[in-house]
Amino acid sequence: MSDFTIRTRKFKQNPLLGRKQFVLDIIHPGMANVSKKDLGTKLASMYKVHDSQCIQLFGFKTAFGGGRSTGFGLIYENLDKMKKFEPKYRLKRAGVAEDKAGAGRRAKKDTKNRRKKVRGKEKTKAVGGKEKTKA
């Protein structure tokens, strides 16, 4: 964790969504960029956040020439509010939500089309494994 400074702009309390939202300005001379984990720990100490998992950081852009970055940050009151209002892809990114299990889109289409080619009891066989070839 090297030397960098954080400034927050456009700080807004959002009680309906149970969060604080703000624009982050990071000054990091001599560094390519700062990791979100380092930023999260520094923000947690600045705003006295109990659980650093409640902090979401995204949308970072490095200024031309380097040394400065801007991004967006959200600090949720608790994990339940975060799970309720954050989009699924950001929850997965933070490691809070799991990937959904099951067959993918293409696999479902393939099984449906295999089922269309056979009749009766063979439909269940067509779902299980490979397609039966008739000689």
CSV table of C-alpha atoms in Angstrom, one decimal:
chain,number,residue,atom,x,y,z
A,1,MET,CA,0.0,0.0,0.0
A,2,SER,CA,2.0,3.0,-1.3
A,3,ASP,CA,1.4,6.7,-0.9
A,4,PHE,CA,-1.8,8.0,-2.3
A,5,THR,CA,-4.5,10.5,-1.3
A,6,ILE,CA,-8.3,10.2,-1.6
A,7,ARG,CA,-10.7,13.0,-1.9
A,8,THR,CA,-14.5,12.6,-2.1
A,9,ARG,CA,-16.7,14.9,-4.1
A,10,LYS,CA,-20.5,15.1,-4.6
A,11,PHE,CA,-21.0,13.2,-1.3
A,12,LYS,CA,-24.6,12.3,-0.9
A,13,GLN,CA,-26.6,10.4,1.8
A,14,ASN,CA,-29.2,8.1,0.1
A,15,PRO,CA,-31.4,6.8,2.9
A,16,LEU,CA,-33.9,5.2,0.6
A,17,LEU,CA,-31.2,2.8,-0.7
A,18,GLY,CA,-29.4,2.8,2.7
A,19,ARG,CA,-26.1,4.0,1.4
A,20,LYS,CA,-23.7,6.9,1.0
A,21,GLN,CA,-22.6,7.7,-2.6
A,22,PHE,CA,-19.7,9.8,-3.8
A,23,VAL,CA,-17.2,10.5,-6.5
A,24,LEU,CA,-13.6,9.6,-5.6
A,25,ASP,CA,-10.6,11.5,-6.7
A,26,ILE,CA,-7.3,9.6,-6.1
A,27,ILE,CA,-3.9,11.2,-6.5
A,28,HIS,CA,-1.2,8.5,-6.9
A,29,PRO,CA,2.0,10.0,-8.2
A,30,GLY,CA,4.6,7.5,-9.4
A,31,MET,CA,2.0,4.7,-9.4
A,32,ALA,CA,0.2,3.2,-12.4
A,33,ASN,CA,-3.0,2.8,-10.3
A,34,VAL,CA,-4.3,1.9,-6.9
A,35,SER,CA,-6.1,-1.4,-6.1
A,36,LYS,CA,-9.7,-1.3,-5.1
A,37,LYS,CA,-8.8,-3.3,-2.0
A,38,ASP,CA,-6.4,-0.6,-0.8
A,39,LEU,CA,-8.9,2.1,-1.6
A,40,GLY,CA,-11.6,0.2,0.3
A,41,THR,CA,-9.5,-0.1,3.5
A,42,LYS,CA,-8.6,3.6,3.4
A,43,LEU,CA,-12.2,4.6,2.9
A,44,ALA,CA,-13.3,2.2,5.7
A,45,SER,CA,-11.0,4.0,8.1
A,46,MET,CA,-12.0,7.5,6.8
A,47,TYR,CA,-15.8,6.9,7.2
A,48,LYS,CA,-15.6,4.4,10.2
A,49,VAL,CA,-17.2,1.5,8.3
A,50,HIS,CA,-17.6,-1.7,10.3
A,51,ASP,CA,-17.6,-4.1,7.4
A,52,SER,CA,-15.3,-3.3,4.5
A,53,GLN,CA,-17.4,-5.6,2.3
A,54,CYS,CA,-20.2,-3.0,2.3
A,55,ILE,CA,-18.0,-0.7,0.2
A,56,GLN,CA,-18.4,-0.8,-3.6
A,57,LEU,CA,-15.9,0.9,-5.9
A,58,PHE,CA,-16.3,1.0,-9.6
A,59,GLY,CA,-16.0,3.1,-12.8
A,60,PHE,CA,-12.4,4.2,-12.4
A,61,LYS,CA,-10.7,6.2,-15.1
A,62,THR,CA,-7.1,7.2,-15.0
A,63,ALA,CA,-6.4,10.8,-16.2
A,64,PHE,CA,-4.1,11.2,-19.2
A,65,GLY,CA,-0.5,11.4,-18.1
A,66,GLY,CA,-1.3,9.3,-15.0
A,67,GLY,CA,-1.0,10.3,-11.4
A,68,ARG,CA,-4.8,11.0,-11.0
A,69,SER,CA,-7.8,8.8,-11.2
A,70,THR,CA,-11.5,9.3,-10.6
A,71,GLY,CA,-14.2,6.7,-9.9
A,72,PHE,CA,-17.4,6.1,-8.0
A,73,GLY,CA,-18.0,4.7,-4.6
A,74,LEU,CA,-20.9,3.5,-2.5
A,75,ILE,CA,-20.9,2.7,1.2
A,76,TYR,CA,-23.9,0.6,2.3
A,77,GLU,CA,-25.3,0.5,5.8
A,78,ASN,CA,-25.2,-3.3,5.9
A,79,LEU,CA,-24.8,-6.3,3.7
A,80,ASP,CA,-28.6,-6.9,3.4
A,81,LYS,CA,-29.1,-3.5,1.8
A,82,MET,CA,-26.2,-4.1,-0.5
A,83,LYS,CA,-27.6,-7.5,-1.6
A,84,LYS,CA,-31.0,-5.9,-2.2
A,85,PHE,CA,-30.0,-2.9,-4.3
A,86,GLU,CA,-26.7,-3.7,-6.0
A,87,PRO,CA,-26.7,-5.3,-9.4
A,88,LYS,CA,-25.8,-9.0,-9.5
A,89,TYR,CA,-22.6,-8.6,-11.5
A,90,ARG,CA,-21.1,-6.2,-8.9
A,91,LEU,CA,-22.1,-8.5,-6.1
A,92,LYS,CA,-20.3,-11.3,-7.9
A,93,ARG,CA,-17.3,-9.1,-8.4
A,94,ALA,CA,-17.2,-8.3,-4.7
A,95,GLY,CA,-17.5,-12.0,-3.8
A,96,VAL,CA,-20.8,-11.7,-2.1
A,97,ALA,CA,-23.1,-13.5,-4.6
A,98,GLU,CA,-22.5,-16.9,-6.2
A,99,ASP,CA,-22.8,-17.9,-9.8
A,100,LYS,CA,-26.1,-19.5,-10.7
A,101,ALA,CA,-25.8,-23.3,-11.4
A,102,GLY,CA,-27.3,-25.2,-14.2
A,103,ALA,CA,-27.0,-25.7,-18.0
A,104,GLY,CA,-26.2,-22.8,-20.1
A,105,ARG,CA,-28.3,-21.2,-22.8
A,106,ARG,CA,-26.8,-23.2,-25.7
A,107,ALA,CA,-27.0,-26.5,-23.8
A,108,LYS,CA,-30.7,-26.0,-23.1
A,109,LYS,CA,-31.4,-25.2,-26.8
A,110,ASP,CA,-29.5,-28.3,-27.8
A,111,THR,CA,-31.4,-30.6,-25.5
A,112,LYS,CA,-34.7,-29.1,-26.6
A,113,ASN,CA,-33.9,-29.7,-30.3
A,114,ARG,CA,-32.7,-33.2,-29.6
A,115,ARG,CA,-36.1,-33.9,-27.9
A,116,LYS,CA,-37.9,-32.6,-30.9
A,117,LYS,CA,-36.3,-35.3,-33.1
A,118,VAL,CA,-37.6,-38.3,-31.1
A,119,ARG,CA,-41.0,-39.6,-30.0
A,120,GLY,CA,-42.4,-41.1,-26.8
A,121,LYS,CA,-40.2,-42.6,-24.2
A,122,GLU,CA,-37.1,-41.8,-26.2
A,123,LYS,CA,-37.5,-38.1,-25.3
A,124,THR,CA,-36.2,-38.8,-21.8
A,125,LYS,CA,-33.2,-40.7,-23.2
A,126,ALA,CA,-32.5,-37.8,-25.6
A,127,VAL,CA,-32.2,-35.4,-22.6
A,128,GLY,CA,-29.8,-37.6,-20.7
A,129,GLY,CA,-26.9,-38.2,-23.0
A,130,LYS,CA,-25.9,-38.3,-26.6
A,131,GLU,CA,-28.4,-38.4,-29.5
A,132,LYS,CA,-29.5,-41.9,-30.5
A,133,THR,CA,-28.8,-42.8,-34.1
A,134,LYS,CA,-31.3,-44.9,-36.0
A,135,ALA,CA,-30.0,-47.5,-38.5
